[in-house]
Coordinates of C-alpha atoms in Angstrom, one line a residue:
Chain A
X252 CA -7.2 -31.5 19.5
X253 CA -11.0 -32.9 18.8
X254 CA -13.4 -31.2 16.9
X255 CA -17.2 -31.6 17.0
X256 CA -19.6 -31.2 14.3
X257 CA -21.9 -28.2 15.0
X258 CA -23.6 -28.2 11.6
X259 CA -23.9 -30.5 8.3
X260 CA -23.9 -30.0 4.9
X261 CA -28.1 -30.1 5.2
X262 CA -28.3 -28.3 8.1
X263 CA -26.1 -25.6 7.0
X264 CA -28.3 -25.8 3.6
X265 CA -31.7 -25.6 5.8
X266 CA -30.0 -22.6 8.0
X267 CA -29.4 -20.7 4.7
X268 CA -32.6 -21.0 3.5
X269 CA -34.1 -19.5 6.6
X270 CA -31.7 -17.0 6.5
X271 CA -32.6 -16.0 2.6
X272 CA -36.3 -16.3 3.8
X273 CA -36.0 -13.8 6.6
X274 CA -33.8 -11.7 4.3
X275 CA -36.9 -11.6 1.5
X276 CA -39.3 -10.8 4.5
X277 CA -37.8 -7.7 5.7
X278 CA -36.1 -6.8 2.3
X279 CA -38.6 -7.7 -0.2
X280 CA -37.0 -7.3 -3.9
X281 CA -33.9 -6.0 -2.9
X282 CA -34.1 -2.6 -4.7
X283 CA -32.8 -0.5 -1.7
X284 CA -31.0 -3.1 0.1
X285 CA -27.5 -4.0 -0.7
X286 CA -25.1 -7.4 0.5
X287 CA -21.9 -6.6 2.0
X288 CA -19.6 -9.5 2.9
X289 CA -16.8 -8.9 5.5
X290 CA -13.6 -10.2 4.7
X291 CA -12.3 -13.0 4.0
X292 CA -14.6 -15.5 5.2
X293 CA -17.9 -13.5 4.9
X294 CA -17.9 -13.6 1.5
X295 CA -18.6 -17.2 1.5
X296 CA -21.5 -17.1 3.2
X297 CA -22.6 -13.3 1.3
X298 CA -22.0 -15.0 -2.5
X299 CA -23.8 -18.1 -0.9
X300 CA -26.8 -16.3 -0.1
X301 CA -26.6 -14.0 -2.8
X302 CA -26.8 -17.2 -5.3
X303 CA -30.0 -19.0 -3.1
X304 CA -31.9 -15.7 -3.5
X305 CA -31.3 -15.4 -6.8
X306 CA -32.1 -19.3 -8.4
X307 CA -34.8 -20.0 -5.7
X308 CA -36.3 -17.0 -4.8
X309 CA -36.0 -15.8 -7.9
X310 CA -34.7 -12.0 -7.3
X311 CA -32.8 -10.3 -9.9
X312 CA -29.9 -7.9 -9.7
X313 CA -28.6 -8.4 -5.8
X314 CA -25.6 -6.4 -5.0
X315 CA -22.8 -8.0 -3.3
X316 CA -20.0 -6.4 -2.4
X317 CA -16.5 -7.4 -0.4
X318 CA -15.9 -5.1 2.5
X319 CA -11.9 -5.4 4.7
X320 CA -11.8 -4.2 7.5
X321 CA -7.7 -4.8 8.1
X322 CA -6.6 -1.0 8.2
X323 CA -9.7 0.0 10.7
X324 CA -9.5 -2.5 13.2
X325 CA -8.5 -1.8 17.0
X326 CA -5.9 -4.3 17.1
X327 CA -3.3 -3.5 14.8
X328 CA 0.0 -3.5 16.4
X329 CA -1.2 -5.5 19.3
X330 CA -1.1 -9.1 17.9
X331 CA 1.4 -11.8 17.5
X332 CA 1.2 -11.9 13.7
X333 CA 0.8 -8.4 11.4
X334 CA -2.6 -8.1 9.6
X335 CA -2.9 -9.2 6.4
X336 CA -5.2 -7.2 4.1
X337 CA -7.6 -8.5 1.3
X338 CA -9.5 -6.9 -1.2
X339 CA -12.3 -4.4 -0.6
X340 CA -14.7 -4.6 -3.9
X341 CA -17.6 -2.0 -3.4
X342 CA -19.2 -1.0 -7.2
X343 CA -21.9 1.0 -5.9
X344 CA -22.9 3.3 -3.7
X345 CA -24.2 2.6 0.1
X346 CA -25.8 5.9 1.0
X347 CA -29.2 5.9 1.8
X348 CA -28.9 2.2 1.5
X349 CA -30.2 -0.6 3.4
X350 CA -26.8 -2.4 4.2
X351 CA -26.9 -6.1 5.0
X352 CA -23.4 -7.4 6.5
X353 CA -22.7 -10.6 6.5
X354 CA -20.2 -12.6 8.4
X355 CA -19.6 -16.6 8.8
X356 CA -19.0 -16.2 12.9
X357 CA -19.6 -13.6 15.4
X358 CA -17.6 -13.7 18.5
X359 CA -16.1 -10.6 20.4
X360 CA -18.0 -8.1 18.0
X361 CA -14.7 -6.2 17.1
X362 CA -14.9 -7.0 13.2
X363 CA -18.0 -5.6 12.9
X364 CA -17.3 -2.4 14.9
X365 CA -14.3 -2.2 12.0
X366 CA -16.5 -2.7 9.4
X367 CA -19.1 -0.6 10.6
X368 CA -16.5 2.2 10.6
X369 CA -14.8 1.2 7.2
X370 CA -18.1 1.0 5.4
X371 CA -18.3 4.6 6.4
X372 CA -16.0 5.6 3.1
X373 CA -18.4 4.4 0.7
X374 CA -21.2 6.8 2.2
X375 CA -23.9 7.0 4.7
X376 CA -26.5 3.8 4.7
X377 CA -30.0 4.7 5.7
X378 CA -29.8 1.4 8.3
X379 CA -27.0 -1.8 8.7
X380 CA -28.1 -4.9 9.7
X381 CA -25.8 -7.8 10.9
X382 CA -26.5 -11.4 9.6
X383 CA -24.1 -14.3 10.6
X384 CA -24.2 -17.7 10.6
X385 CA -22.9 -18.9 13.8
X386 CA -23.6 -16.3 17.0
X387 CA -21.0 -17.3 20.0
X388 CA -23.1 -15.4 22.5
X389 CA -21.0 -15.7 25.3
X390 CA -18.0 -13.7 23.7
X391 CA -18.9 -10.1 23.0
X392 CA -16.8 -7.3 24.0
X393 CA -18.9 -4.9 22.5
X394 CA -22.7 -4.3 22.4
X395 CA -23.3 -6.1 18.9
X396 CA -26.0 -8.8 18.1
X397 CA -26.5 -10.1 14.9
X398 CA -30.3 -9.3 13.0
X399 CA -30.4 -12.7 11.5
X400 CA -28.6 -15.9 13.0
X401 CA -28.1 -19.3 11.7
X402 CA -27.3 -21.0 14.9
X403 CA -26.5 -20.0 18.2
X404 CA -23.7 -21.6 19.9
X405 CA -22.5 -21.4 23.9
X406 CA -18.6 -21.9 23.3
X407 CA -16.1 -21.1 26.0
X408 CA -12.9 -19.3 25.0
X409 CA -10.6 -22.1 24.5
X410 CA -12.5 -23.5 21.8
X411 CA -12.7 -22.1 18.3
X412 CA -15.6 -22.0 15.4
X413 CA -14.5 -23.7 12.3
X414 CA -17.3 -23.2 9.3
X415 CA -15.9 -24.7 6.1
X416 CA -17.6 -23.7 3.0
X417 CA -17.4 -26.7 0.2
X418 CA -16.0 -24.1 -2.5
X419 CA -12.7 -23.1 -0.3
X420 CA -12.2 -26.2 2.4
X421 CA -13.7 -29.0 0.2
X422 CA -16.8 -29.8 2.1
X423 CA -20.1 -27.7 3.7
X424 CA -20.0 -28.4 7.5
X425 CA -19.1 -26.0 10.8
X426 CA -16.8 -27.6 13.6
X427 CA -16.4 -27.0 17.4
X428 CA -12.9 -27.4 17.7
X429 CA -11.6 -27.9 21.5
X430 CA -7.6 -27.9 21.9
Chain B
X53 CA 5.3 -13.9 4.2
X54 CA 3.5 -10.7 6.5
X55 CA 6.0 -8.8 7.9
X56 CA 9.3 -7.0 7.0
X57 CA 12.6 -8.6 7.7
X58 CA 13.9 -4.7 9.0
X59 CA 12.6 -2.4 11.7
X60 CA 14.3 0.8 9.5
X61 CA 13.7 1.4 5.6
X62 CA 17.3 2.8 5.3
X63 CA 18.1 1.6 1.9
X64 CA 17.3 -0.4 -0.9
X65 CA 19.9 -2.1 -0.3
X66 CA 19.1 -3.6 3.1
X67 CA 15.7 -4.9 1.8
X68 CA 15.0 -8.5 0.5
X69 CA 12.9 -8.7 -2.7
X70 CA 10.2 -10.6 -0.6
X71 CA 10.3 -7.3 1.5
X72 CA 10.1 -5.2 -1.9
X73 CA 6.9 -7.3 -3.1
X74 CA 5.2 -7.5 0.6
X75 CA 5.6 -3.5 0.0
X76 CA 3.6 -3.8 -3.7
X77 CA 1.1 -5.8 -2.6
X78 CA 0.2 -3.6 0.1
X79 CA 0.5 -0.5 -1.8
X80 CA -2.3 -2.2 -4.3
X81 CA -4.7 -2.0 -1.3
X82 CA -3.9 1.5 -0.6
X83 CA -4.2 2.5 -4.2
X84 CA -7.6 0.9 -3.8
X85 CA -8.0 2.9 -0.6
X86 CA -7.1 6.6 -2.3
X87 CA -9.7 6.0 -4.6
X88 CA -12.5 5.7 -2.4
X89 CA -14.7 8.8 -1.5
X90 CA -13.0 8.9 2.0
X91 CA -9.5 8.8 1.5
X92 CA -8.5 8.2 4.9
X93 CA -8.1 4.8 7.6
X94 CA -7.9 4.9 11.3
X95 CA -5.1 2.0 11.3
X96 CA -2.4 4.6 12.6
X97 CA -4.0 6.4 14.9
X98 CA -1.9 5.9 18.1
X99 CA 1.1 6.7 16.0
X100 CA 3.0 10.2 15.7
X101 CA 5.9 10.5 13.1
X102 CA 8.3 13.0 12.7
X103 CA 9.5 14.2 9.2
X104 CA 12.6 16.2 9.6
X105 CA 13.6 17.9 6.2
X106 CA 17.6 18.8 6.9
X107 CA 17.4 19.6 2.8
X108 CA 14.9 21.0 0.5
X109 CA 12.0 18.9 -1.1
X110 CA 8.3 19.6 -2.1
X111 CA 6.8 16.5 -3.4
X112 CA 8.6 13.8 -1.5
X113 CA 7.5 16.0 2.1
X114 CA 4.0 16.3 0.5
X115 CA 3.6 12.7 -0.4
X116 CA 5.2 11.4 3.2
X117 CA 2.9 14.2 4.8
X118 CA -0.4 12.9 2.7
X119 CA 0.6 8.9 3.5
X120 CA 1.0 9.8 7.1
X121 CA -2.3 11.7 7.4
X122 CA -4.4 8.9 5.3
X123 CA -3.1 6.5 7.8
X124 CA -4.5 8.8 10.7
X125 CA -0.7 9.2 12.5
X126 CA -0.2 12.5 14.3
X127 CA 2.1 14.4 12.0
X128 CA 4.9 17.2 12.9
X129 CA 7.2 18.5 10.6
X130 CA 10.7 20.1 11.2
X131 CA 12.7 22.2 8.4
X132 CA 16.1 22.7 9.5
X133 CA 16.4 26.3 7.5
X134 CA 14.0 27.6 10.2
X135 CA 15.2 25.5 13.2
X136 CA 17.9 25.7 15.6
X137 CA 20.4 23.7 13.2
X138 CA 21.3 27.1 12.2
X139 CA 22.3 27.7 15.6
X140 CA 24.8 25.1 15.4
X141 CA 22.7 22.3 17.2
X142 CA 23.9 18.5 16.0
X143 CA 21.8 15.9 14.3
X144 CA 21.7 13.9 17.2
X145 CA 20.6 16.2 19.8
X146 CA 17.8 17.5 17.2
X147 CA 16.4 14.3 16.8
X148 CA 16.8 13.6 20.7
X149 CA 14.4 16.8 21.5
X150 CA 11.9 15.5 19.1
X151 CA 12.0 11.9 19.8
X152 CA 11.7 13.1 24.1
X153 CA 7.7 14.1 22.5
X154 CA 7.6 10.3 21.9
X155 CA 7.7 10.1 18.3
X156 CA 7.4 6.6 17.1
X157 CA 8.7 7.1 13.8
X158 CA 10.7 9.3 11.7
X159 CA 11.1 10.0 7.7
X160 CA 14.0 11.9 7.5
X161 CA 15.9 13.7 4.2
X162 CA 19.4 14.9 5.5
X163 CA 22.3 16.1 2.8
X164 CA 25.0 13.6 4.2
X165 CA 25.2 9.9 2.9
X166 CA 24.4 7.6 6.3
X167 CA 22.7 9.9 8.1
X168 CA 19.7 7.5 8.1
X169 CA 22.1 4.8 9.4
X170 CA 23.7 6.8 11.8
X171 CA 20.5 7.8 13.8
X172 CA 19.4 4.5 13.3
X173 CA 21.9 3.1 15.5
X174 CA 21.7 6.2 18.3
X175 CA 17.4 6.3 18.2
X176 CA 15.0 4.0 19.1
X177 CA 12.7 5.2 17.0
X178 CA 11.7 3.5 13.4
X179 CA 13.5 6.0 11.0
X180 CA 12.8 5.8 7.3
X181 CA 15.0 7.2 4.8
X182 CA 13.9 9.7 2.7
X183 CA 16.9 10.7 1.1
X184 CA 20.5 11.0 2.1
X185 CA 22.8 13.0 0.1
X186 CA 23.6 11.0 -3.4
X187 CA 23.1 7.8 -1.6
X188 CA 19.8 6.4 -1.2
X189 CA 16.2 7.6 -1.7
X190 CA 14.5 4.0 -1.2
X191 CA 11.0 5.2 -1.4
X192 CA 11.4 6.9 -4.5
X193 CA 13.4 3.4 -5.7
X194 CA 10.0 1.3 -4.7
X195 CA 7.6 4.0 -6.1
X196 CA 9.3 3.5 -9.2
X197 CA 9.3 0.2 -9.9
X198 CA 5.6 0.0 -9.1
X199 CA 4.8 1.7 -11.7
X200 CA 6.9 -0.1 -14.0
X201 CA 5.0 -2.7 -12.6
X202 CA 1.8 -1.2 -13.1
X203 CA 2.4 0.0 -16.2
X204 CA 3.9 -3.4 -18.3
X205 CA 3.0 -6.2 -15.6
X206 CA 6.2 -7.6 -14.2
X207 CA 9.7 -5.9 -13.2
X208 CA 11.8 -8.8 -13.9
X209 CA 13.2 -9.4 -17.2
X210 CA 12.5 -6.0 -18.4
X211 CA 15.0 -3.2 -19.4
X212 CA 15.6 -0.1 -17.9
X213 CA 18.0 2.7 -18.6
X214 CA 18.5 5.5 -16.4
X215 CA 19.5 8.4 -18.3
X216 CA 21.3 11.8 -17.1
X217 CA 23.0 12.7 -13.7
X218 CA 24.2 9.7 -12.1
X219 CA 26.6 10.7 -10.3
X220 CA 25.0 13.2 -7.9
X221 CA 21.8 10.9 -8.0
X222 CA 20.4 8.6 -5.1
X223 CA 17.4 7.9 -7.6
X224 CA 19.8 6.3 -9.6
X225 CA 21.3 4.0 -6.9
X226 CA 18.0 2.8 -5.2
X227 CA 16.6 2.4 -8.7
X228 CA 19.5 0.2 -9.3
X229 CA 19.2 -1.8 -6.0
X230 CA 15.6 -1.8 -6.6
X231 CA 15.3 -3.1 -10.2
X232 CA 18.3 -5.9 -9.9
X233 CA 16.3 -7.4 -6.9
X234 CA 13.0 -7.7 -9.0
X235 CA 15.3 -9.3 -11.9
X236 CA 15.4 -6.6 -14.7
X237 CA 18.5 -5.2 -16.3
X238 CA 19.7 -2.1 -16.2
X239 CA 22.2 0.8 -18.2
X240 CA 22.6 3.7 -16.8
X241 CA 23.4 6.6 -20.1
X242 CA 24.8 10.3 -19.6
X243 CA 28.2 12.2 -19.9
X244 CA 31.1 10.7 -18.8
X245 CA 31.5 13.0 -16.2
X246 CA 28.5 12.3 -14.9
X247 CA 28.8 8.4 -14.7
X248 CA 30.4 7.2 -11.2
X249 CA 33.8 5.1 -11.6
X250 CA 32.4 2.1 -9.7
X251 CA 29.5 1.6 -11.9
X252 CA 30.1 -1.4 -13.4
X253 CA 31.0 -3.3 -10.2
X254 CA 27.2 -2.7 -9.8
X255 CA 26.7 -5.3 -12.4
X256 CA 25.4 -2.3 -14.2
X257 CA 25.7 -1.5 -18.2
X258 CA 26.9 2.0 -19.3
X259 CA 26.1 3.6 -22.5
X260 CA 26.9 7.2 -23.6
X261 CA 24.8 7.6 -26.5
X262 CA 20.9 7.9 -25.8
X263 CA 19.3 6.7 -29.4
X264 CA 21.5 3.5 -28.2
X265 CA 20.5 3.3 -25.2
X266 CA 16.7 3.8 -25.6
X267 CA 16.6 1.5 -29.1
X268 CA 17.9 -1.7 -26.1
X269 CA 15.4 -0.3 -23.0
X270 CA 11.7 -1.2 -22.8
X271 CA 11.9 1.6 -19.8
X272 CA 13.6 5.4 -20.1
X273 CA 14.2 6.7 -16.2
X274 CA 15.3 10.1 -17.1
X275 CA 16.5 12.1 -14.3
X276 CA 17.0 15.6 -13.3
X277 CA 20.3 17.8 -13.7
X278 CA 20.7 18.9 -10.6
X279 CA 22.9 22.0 -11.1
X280 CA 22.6 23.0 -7.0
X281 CA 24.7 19.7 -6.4
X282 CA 27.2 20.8 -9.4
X283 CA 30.7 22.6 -7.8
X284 CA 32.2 22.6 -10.8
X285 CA 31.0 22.3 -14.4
X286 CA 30.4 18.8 -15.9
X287 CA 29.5 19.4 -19.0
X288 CA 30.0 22.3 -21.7
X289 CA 26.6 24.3 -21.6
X290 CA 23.1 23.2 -20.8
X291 CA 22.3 23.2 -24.6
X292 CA 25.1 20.7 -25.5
X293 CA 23.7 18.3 -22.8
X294 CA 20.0 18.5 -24.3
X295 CA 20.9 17.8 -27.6
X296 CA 22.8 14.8 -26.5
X297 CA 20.3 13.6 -23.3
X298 CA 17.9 15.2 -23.3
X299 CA 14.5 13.2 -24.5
X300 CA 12.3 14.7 -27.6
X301 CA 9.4 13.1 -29.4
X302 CA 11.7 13.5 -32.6
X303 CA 13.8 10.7 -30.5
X304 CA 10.6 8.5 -29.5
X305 CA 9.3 8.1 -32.7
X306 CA 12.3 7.5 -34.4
X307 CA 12.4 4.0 -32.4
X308 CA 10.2 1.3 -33.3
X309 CA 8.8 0.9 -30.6
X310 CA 7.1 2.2 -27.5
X311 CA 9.0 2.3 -24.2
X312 CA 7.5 4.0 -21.2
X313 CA 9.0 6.9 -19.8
X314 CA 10.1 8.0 -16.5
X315 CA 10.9 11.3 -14.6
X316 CA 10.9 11.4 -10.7
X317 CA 10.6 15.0 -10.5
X318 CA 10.5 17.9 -10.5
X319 CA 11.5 18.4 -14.1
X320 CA 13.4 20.7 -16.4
X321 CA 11.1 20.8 -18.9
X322 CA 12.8 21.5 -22.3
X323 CA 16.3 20.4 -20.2
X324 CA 16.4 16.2 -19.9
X325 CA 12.6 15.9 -21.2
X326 CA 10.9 17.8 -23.8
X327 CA 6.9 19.2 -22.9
X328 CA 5.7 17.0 -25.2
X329 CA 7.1 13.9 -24.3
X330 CA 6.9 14.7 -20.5
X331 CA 2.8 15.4 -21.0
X332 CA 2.3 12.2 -23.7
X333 CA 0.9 8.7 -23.3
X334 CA 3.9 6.9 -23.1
X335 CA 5.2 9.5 -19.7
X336 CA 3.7 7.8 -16.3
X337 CA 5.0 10.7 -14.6
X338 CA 1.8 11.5 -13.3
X339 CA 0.9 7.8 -12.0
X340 CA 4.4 7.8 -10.1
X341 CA 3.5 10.6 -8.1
X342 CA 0.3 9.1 -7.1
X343 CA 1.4 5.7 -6.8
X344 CA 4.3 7.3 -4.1
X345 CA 1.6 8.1 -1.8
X346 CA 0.1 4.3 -1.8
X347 CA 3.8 3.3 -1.8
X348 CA 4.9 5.5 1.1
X349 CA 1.4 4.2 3.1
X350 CA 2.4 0.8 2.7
X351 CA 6.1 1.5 4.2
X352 CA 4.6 3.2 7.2
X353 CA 2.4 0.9 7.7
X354 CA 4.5 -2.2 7.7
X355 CA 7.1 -0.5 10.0
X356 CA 4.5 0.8 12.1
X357 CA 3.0 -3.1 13.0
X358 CA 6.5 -3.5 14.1
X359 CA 6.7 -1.0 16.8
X360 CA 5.0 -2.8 19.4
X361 CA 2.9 -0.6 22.6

């Protein structure tokens, strides 16, 4: 097994500051726009961003919320291993919200077709948009693309994304991992 | 650990406690999943389950019914007093007919001890026990010991009696199985009559006087007389068995202390449990009837990402 280094710390820390930048240009103050992470490994990324908006850009009151998507995806049944489930943590309400999901990779789609189904019990959002940190454009099975991207990267099928976030994994950095 | 060790929920007793508290912790994300606006996830959508209902029941069929259809399974129901068992048909060949319409799963309530077993071995087809005769009712067991989990934090090291008609009840047994896995203690406490001989090779403590027995428990299960299983007479008169078992507030504030009370339904009021004490603060009756439904979700579910397409 090798692995590759996609992104650094800095770099990550330079791609998140674009991203919070585009966020403030289409969202402005946040009032009618709401973070939603997608389990599990969204949420790094989501409380991330939601922390560089609010000690840099100075906005107040962002809401962040944890979405799973185990019980809705298409998969169930079908894998190796059962799904796991992890906590959904949603304290206000979505409809007529602009919803901002947020995911650390985006590969065959399929998790955000789930959540864009699962965030469907919470209400109806006036628009979703899709931000994530690495876009593997190569890999969709459905017709998804991500709104805001931190870094495109051509990987083939055998290989997997790794992001590590310092807070869980120790250290800030995203690996191509080849087996 | 993510998956069961068994393909069937037969029995308590066939269950490892790592299977009880993989059950718990998935029933926490269905509680959290009742509680949102839309009740309902597509995770069992290619699934149909069959409950057959060989014996009466209202709130165990409704709870099965309302897990099934949160999980999005296709759902048909069978009673046997308006089906062809009256005709004579065997339990085999009724279950055959139904499974032939490729059912994937089946909750079943039948009035013999083993009839879960029994298909289990002649069906492939996962089969969940939903009560047989006075032996097991697991769900109930596991729904149970939730909310005593809920309610004081942990299971294990707590006491529990489980007060009134043991010997026709397959509360009673799970319960047992149930709470001796998680590491609590339990007494069972009624008439004589009414407490099976091989109790006590159950590792199980017996006590015939209630102030006793609830002044020891941090938990009173009371359960339900259940005259319709009664051939001959157990005890005097209904009265007699009140004044001795049955549970008043008179009772609970005598102690000096609080213990939480049980009742898995449906109850005589005034009979084992006064109004009073079945509508108080200390009476979670109410939260185990809701937790059964995140309980009985979790079950499915876990059996269900067993049977493989």
């Amino acid at each position: 097994m090798s692995q590759k280094v996609l992104l650094n710390a800095t770099e990550i820390n330079i791609a998140l500051n674009r991203l919070a930048c585009q966020l403030i240009e289409k969202h402005d103050d946040f009032s009618k726009t709401v973070l939603i992470g997608i389990q599990p490994r969204g949420v790094f990324l989501a409380e991330r961003l939601k922390t560089l908006l609010e000690s840099e850009y100075k906005i107040k009151d962002i809401k962040l919320g944890y979405l799973d998507i185990t019980f809705f995806r298409d998969d169930f049944r079908r894998g190796q291993k059962p799904l796991e489930a992890n906590k959904t943590k949603i304290n206000f309400i979505v409809e007529d919200k602009n919803v901002v999901f947020i995911d650390d990779v985006l590969f065959t789609g399929r998790s955000i077709r789930s959540a864009l189904t699962a965030v469907q019990s919470f209400g109806r959002p006036l628009e979703i948009e899709l931000l994530t940190l690495i876009d593997r454009r190569f890999s969709r099975h459905l017709p998804i693309q991500p709104d805001y991207r931190g870094r495109q990267v051509d990987a083939i099928n055998g290989e997997k994304v790794k992001v590590c976030w310092k807070e869980n994994d120790g250290e800030d950095a995203v690996y191509l991992v080849k087996n | 650990m993510s998956e069961l060790s068994v393909n069937h929920l037969l029995g308590i007793k066939y269950i490892t406690e790592a299977d009880i508290q993989l059950i718990f912790e998935t029933a926490d994300h269905f509680k959290e999943v009742i509680n949102r606006p839309i009740k309902k996830v597509p995770s069992l959508r290619d699934i149909t389950i069959a409950n057959l209902f060989f014996e009466n029941s209202t709130r165990t069929k409704l709870s099965f019914e309302l897990a099934e259809k949160r999980l999005s399974a296709d759902v048909i129901n069978f009673a046997s007093s308006s089906s062809s068992v009256t005709k004579g048909e065997t339990l085999i060949d009724t279950v055959n007919n139904i499974l032939s319409m490729k059912v994937d799963m089946v909750v079943m309530r039948h009035p013999n001890p083993g009839a879960g077993v029994f298909l289990s071995k002649h069906v492939n087809a996962s089969i969940i026990n939903a009560g047989d005769g006075a032996h097991e009712h697991p769900t109930q067991a596991l729904l149970d010991t939730y909310s005593i989990r809920e309610k004081l934090g942990d299971v294990s090291g707590k006491k529990v009696v489980i007060v009134g008609d043991i010997l026709h009840s397959r509360v009673a047994l799970s319960n047992i199985f149930a709470l001796q896995k998680l590491g609590a203690t339990v007494k069972v406490c009624g008439p004589k009559t009414l407490i099976p001989k091989y109790i006590e090779k159950l590792n199980v403590g017996v006590e015939t006087n209630l102030r006793k027995a609830l002044e020891w428990c941090d938990v009173a299960n009371m359960l339900r007389v259940q005259n319709e299983r009664m051939d001959i007479s157990y005890f005097p008169t209904t009265r007699e068995y009140t004044q001795q078992f049955g549970l008043s507030k008179a009772i609970l504030d005598s102690l000096n202390k609080e213990i939480v009370v049980m009742h898995p339904g449906p109850i005589n009021r005034g009979v084992e449990i006064t109004s009073d004490v079945a509508d108080s603060k200390q009476s979670i009756i109410l939260e185990q009837v809701q937790n059964g439904v995140a309980v009985r979700m979790a079950v499915i579910y876990l059996l269900a990402s067993k049977i493989k397409s």
